[in-house]
Amino acid sequence: KAAREKLQSLAKKVEEDNIEFMTKQLSVFKDNLEIFAAKHKKTINDNPTFRHKFQQLCAKTGVDPLASRQGFWAQMLGLGDFYYELATQIIQLCLAKREENGGLISLVDLYKELSRRRGKHMQKASVEDVEQAIKKVSILGSGFRIAEVGGEKMVVSVPIELNTDHSALLKLAKNSGGYITIEGVGKVLGWSEQRTFLSLNLLRRESMVWVDYQGEGGQKNPQYWFSCLI
């Protein structure tokens, strides 16, 4: 028993020493990260690819340079203001497009439109920057988030949950010129009319999908068009 207690005590001491060593190492690494950030501030701000790599490095050490606009990292790099400005522009753009696309737009399309509006004279932003800005906005619970829909990253700006059925319908529509029919879904996916209708009904309420009764199927088999694919 004495030998076992001695072994347990030794194991505990080794564990405490390891934790202390790792804590010191992490502290040293964070100090070096601050030095690195100060030295390469201009490159981090001007080069989107370099900025993304730097953020990945920060994440591995538990440092969030975007945690606060007033924090050490935000003040030193100015990243807080950059992402705050980017997030504001994203919200404005999504709200302006909501009536047109129902609050659903591909991340790539959002990035292209955002880049066009920002012009050449503003600080260059990457797709990764747009993702970072949206993640910060999503924390506020405003409905803004990125979702994997139909195998593509989509920006959702309305407070609804898109499930796997919605994703499957969007993917099918994407491969069918932007629209689907209930009959077509039944043939391709093997779904019942009720299952398809229920999924489409939610999307219709949010104006993500609109119905065309003038197509080939007419009133009996109308075409359901996805606003974000037109």
GROMACS .gro file of C-alpha atoms in nm:
model
  230
    1LYS     CA    1   0.000   0.000   0.000
    2ALA     CA    2   0.281   0.241   0.088
    3ALA     CA    3   0.451   0.165  -0.243
    4ARG     CA    4   0.127   0.233  -0.434
    5GLU     CA    5   0.075   0.567  -0.256
    6LYS     CA    6   0.434   0.665  -0.329
    7LEU     CA    7   0.385   0.578  -0.696
    8GLN     CA    8   0.062   0.780  -0.711
    9SER     CA    9   0.235   1.077  -0.545
   10LEU     CA   10   0.520   1.056  -0.797
   11ALA     CA   11   0.276   1.037  -1.089
   12LYS     CA   12   0.090   1.343  -0.958
   13LYS     CA   13   0.420   1.535  -0.926
   14VAL     CA   14   0.518   1.445  -1.282
   15GLU     CA   15   0.175   1.557  -1.409
   16GLU     CA   16   0.200   1.891  -1.222
   17ASP     CA   17   0.552   1.947  -1.360
   18ASN     CA   18   0.430   1.874  -1.712
   19ILE     CA   19   0.138   2.117  -1.678
   20GLU     CA   20   0.372   2.388  -1.543
   21PHE     CA   21   0.619   2.326  -1.827
   22MET     CA   22   0.345   2.340  -2.095
   23THR     CA   23   0.199   2.657  -1.940
   24LYS     CA   24   0.539   2.826  -1.952
   25GLN     CA   25   0.596   2.709  -2.311
   26LEU     CA   26   0.256   2.842  -2.418
   27SER     CA   27   0.327   3.175  -2.250
   28VAL     CA   28   0.662   3.201  -2.433
   29PHE     CA   29   0.493   3.109  -2.761
   30LYS     CA   30   0.225   3.376  -2.714
   31ASP     CA   31   0.496   3.633  -2.639
   32ASN     CA   32   0.673   3.535  -2.960
   33LEU     CA   33   0.342   3.553  -3.145
   34GLU     CA   34   0.297   3.913  -3.029
   35ILE     CA   35   0.648   3.998  -3.148
   36PHE     CA   36   0.578   3.828  -3.481
   37ALA     CA   37   0.247   4.017  -3.518
   38ALA     CA   38   0.408   4.351  -3.444
   39LYS     CA   39   0.689   4.281  -3.693
   40HIS     CA   40   0.455   4.168  -3.971
   41LYS     CA   41   0.162   4.398  -3.900
   42LYS     CA   42   0.154   4.548  -4.250
   43THR     CA   43   0.162   4.209  -4.422
   44ILE     CA   44  -0.112   4.072  -4.195
   45ASN     CA   45  -0.333   4.369  -4.282
   46ASP     CA   46  -0.254   4.385  -4.655
   47ASN     CA   47  -0.230   4.016  -4.750
   48PRO     CA   48  -0.553   3.813  -4.703
   49THR     CA   49  -0.374   3.476  -4.742
   50PHE     CA   50  -0.107   3.568  -4.486
   51ARG     CA   51  -0.380   3.702  -4.254
   52HIS     CA   52  -0.570   3.371  -4.277
   53LYS     CA   53  -0.256   3.170  -4.193
   54PHE     CA   54  -0.186   3.400  -3.899
   55GLN     CA   55  -0.539   3.346  -3.765
   56GLN     CA   56  -0.496   2.969  -3.793
   57LEU     CA   57  -0.174   3.000  -3.591
   58CYS     CA   58  -0.355   3.209  -3.330
   59ALA     CA   59  -0.637   2.956  -3.302
   60LYS     CA   60  -0.393   2.677  -3.221
   61THR     CA   61  -0.266   2.873  -2.920
   62GLY     CA   62  -0.608   2.986  -2.798
   63VAL     CA   63  -0.554   3.348  -2.905
   64ASP     CA   64  -0.845   3.527  -3.072
   65PRO     CA   65  -0.728   3.849  -3.241
   66LEU     CA   66  -1.093   3.935  -3.309
   67ALA     CA   67  -1.226   3.884  -2.955
   68SER     CA   68  -1.269   4.256  -2.894
   69ARG     CA   69  -1.228   4.579  -3.087
   70GLN     CA   70  -1.060   4.722  -2.777
   71GLY     CA   71  -0.834   4.425  -2.697
   72PHE     CA   72  -0.456   4.409  -2.731
   73TRP     CA   73  -0.461   4.231  -3.068
   74ALA     CA   74  -0.733   4.452  -3.212
   75GLN     CA   75  -0.547   4.769  -3.114
   76MET     CA   76  -0.209   4.644  -3.233
   77LEU     CA   77  -0.325   4.507  -3.570
   78GLY     CA   78  -0.642   4.703  -3.631
   79LEU     CA   79  -0.815   4.375  -3.719
   80GLY     CA   80  -1.107   4.448  -3.490
   81ASP     CA   81  -1.209   4.754  -3.693
   82PHE     CA   82  -1.148   4.572  -4.023
   83TYR     CA   83  -1.382   4.283  -3.935
   84TYR     CA   84  -1.636   4.514  -3.772
   85GLU     CA   85  -1.652   4.715  -4.095
   86LEU     CA   86  -1.668   4.395  -4.304
   87ALA     CA   87  -1.946   4.248  -4.089
   88THR     CA   88  -2.147   4.570  -4.119
   89GLN     CA   89  -2.116   4.563  -4.499
   90ILE     CA   90  -2.215   4.193  -4.508
   91ILE     CA   91  -2.527   4.259  -4.302
   92GLN     CA   92  -2.624   4.554  -4.521
   93LEU     CA   93  -2.570   4.353  -4.839
   94CYS     CA   94  -2.764   4.049  -4.713
   95LEU     CA   95  -3.055   4.266  -4.601
   96ALA     CA   96  -3.061   4.443  -4.937
   97LYS     CA   97  -3.066   4.108  -5.119
   98ARG     CA   98  -3.312   3.933  -4.883
   99GLU     CA   99  -3.624   4.019  -5.082
  100GLU     CA  100  -3.449   3.891  -5.393
  101ASN     CA  101  -3.302   3.565  -5.258
  102GLY     CA  102  -3.507   3.499  -4.944
  103GLY     CA  103  -3.205   3.527  -4.715
  104LEU     CA  104  -3.000   3.255  -4.881
  105ILE     CA  105  -2.690   3.328  -5.089
  106SER     CA  106  -2.379   3.131  -5.171
  107LEU     CA  107  -2.064   3.239  -4.988
  108VAL     CA  108  -1.884   3.281  -5.322
  109ASP     CA  109  -2.158   3.503  -5.466
  110LEU     CA  110  -2.166   3.712  -5.148
  111TYR     CA  111  -1.789   3.754  -5.162
  112LYS     CA  112  -1.797   3.862  -5.529
  113GLU     CA  113  -2.070   4.118  -5.468
  114LEU     CA  114  -1.899   4.245  -5.153
  115SER     CA  115  -1.566   4.283  -5.337
  116ARG     CA  116  -1.739   4.474  -5.615
  117ARG     CA  117  -1.901   4.713  -5.368
  118ARG     CA  118  -1.583   4.764  -5.166
  119GLY     CA  119  -1.388   4.861  -5.476
  120LYS     CA  120  -1.011   4.882  -5.519
  121HIS     CA  121  -0.942   5.152  -5.260
  122MET     CA  122  -1.055   4.961  -4.950
  123GLN     CA  123  -0.847   4.700  -4.769
  124LYS     CA  124  -0.857   4.374  -4.963
  125ALA     CA  125  -1.069   4.098  -4.810
  126SER     CA  126  -1.065   3.725  -4.882
  127VAL     CA  127  -1.340   3.461  -4.868
  128GLU     CA  128  -1.186   3.350  -4.535
  129ASP     CA  129  -1.220   3.708  -4.405
  130VAL     CA  130  -1.589   3.705  -4.497
  131GLU     CA  131  -1.630   3.373  -4.311
  132GLN     CA  132  -1.457   3.515  -4.002
  133ALA     CA  133  -1.680   3.824  -4.005
  134ILE     CA  134  -1.997   3.614  -4.036
  135LYS     CA  135  -1.887   3.388  -3.750
  136LYS     CA  136  -1.851   3.694  -3.528
  137VAL     CA  137  -2.196   3.819  -3.630
  138SER     CA  138  -2.353   3.473  -3.572
  139ILE     CA  139  -2.251   3.489  -3.204
  140LEU     CA  140  -2.508   3.768  -3.160
  141GLY     CA  141  -2.784   3.524  -3.254
  142SER     CA  142  -2.906   3.746  -3.536
  143GLY     CA  143  -2.974   3.457  -3.776
  144PHE     CA  144  -2.660   3.519  -3.980
  145ARG     CA  145  -2.458   3.202  -4.025
  146ILE     CA  146  -2.283   2.981  -4.277
  147ALA     CA  147  -2.446   2.648  -4.357
  148GLU     CA  148  -2.343   2.361  -4.582
  149VAL     CA  149  -2.636   2.332  -4.822
  150GLY     CA  150  -2.632   2.112  -5.129
  151GLY     CA  151  -2.258   2.060  -5.093
  152GLU     CA  152  -2.190   2.434  -5.101
  153LYS     CA  153  -2.127   2.694  -4.833
  154MET     CA  154  -2.430   2.921  -4.814
  155VAL     CA  155  -2.482   3.235  -4.606
  156VAL     CA  156  -2.818   3.227  -4.427
  157SER     CA  157  -2.949   3.561  -4.303
  158VAL     CA  158  -3.288   3.450  -4.170
  159PRO     CA  159  -3.352   3.268  -3.839
  160ILE     CA  160  -3.461   2.930  -3.981
  161GLU     CA  161  -3.299   2.588  -3.965
  162LEU     CA  162  -3.224   2.425  -4.299
  163ASN     CA  163  -3.221   2.046  -4.272
  164THR     CA  164  -3.081   1.771  -4.494
  165ASP     CA  165  -3.399   1.761  -4.704
  166HIS     CA  166  -3.365   2.131  -4.790
  167SER     CA  167  -3.001   2.069  -4.874
  168ALA     CA  168  -3.093   1.780  -5.105
  169LEU     CA  169  -3.356   1.990  -5.286
  170LEU     CA  170  -3.116   2.279  -5.337
  171LYS     CA  171  -2.850   2.044  -5.473
  172LEU     CA  172  -3.101   1.890  -5.714
  173ALA     CA  173  -3.218   2.235  -5.827
  174LYS     CA  174  -2.859   2.342  -5.880
  175ASN     CA  175  -2.811   2.050  -6.117
  176SER     CA  176  -3.143   2.116  -6.292
  177GLY     CA  177  -3.102   2.475  -6.401
  178GLY     CA  178  -3.225   2.637  -6.080
  179TYR     CA  179  -3.563   2.472  -6.035
  180ILE     CA  180  -3.729   2.143  -5.939
  181THR     CA  181  -4.075   1.989  -5.961
  182ILE     CA  182  -4.245   1.766  -5.706
  183GLU     CA  183  -4.276   1.497  -5.973
  184GLY     CA  184  -3.909   1.528  -6.062
  185VAL     CA  185  -3.802   1.501  -5.697
  186GLY     CA  186  -4.007   1.183  -5.667
  187LYS     CA  187  -3.832   1.029  -5.967
  188VAL     CA  188  -3.478   1.129  -5.868
  189LEU     CA  189  -3.487   1.107  -5.488
  190GLY     CA  190  -3.775   0.866  -5.444
  191TRP     CA  191  -3.958   1.100  -5.205
  192SER     CA  192  -4.332   1.109  -5.149
  193GLU     CA  193  -4.522   1.417  -5.265
  194GLN     CA  194  -4.596   1.506  -4.902
  195ARG     CA  195  -4.229   1.501  -4.798
  196THR     CA  196  -4.129   1.723  -5.089
  197PHE     CA  197  -4.421   1.962  -5.038
  198LEU     CA  198  -4.350   2.006  -4.666
  199SER     CA  199  -3.985   2.092  -4.733
  200LEU     CA  200  -4.072   2.332  -5.013
  201ASN     CA  201  -4.347   2.495  -4.808
  202LEU     CA  202  -4.100   2.626  -4.549
  203LEU     CA  203  -3.871   2.759  -4.821
  204ARG     CA  204  -4.168   2.927  -4.991
  205ARG     CA  205  -4.272   3.100  -4.666
  206GLU     CA  206  -3.923   3.247  -4.639
  207SER     CA  207  -3.927   3.351  -5.008
  208MET     CA  208  -3.628   3.128  -5.080
  209VAL     CA  209  -3.839   2.948  -5.341
  210TRP     CA  210  -4.110   3.077  -5.573
  211VAL     CA  211  -4.358   2.881  -5.786
  212ASP     CA  212  -4.397   2.907  -6.162
  213TYR     CA  213  -4.728   2.773  -6.289
  214GLN     CA  214  -4.653   2.884  -6.647
  215GLY     CA  215  -4.382   2.622  -6.705
  216GLU     CA  216  -4.410   2.289  -6.889
  217GLY     CA  217  -4.588   2.118  -6.598
  218GLY     CA  218  -4.847   2.393  -6.564
  219GLN     CA  219  -5.080   2.384  -6.264
  220LYS     CA  220  -5.046   2.006  -6.216
  221ASN     CA  221  -4.666   1.997  -6.187
  222PRO     CA  222  -4.536   2.353  -6.130
  223GLN     CA  223  -4.170   2.448  -6.124
  224TYR     CA  224  -4.020   2.556  -5.791
  225TRP     CA  225  -3.741   2.804  -5.852
  226PHE     CA  226  -3.466   2.874  -5.596
  227SER     CA  227  -3.408   3.250  -5.578
  228CYS     CA  228  -3.039   3.211  -5.491
  229LEU     CA  229  -2.976   3.010  -5.810
  230ILE     CA  230  -3.131   3.251  -6.056
   0.00000   0.00000   0.00000
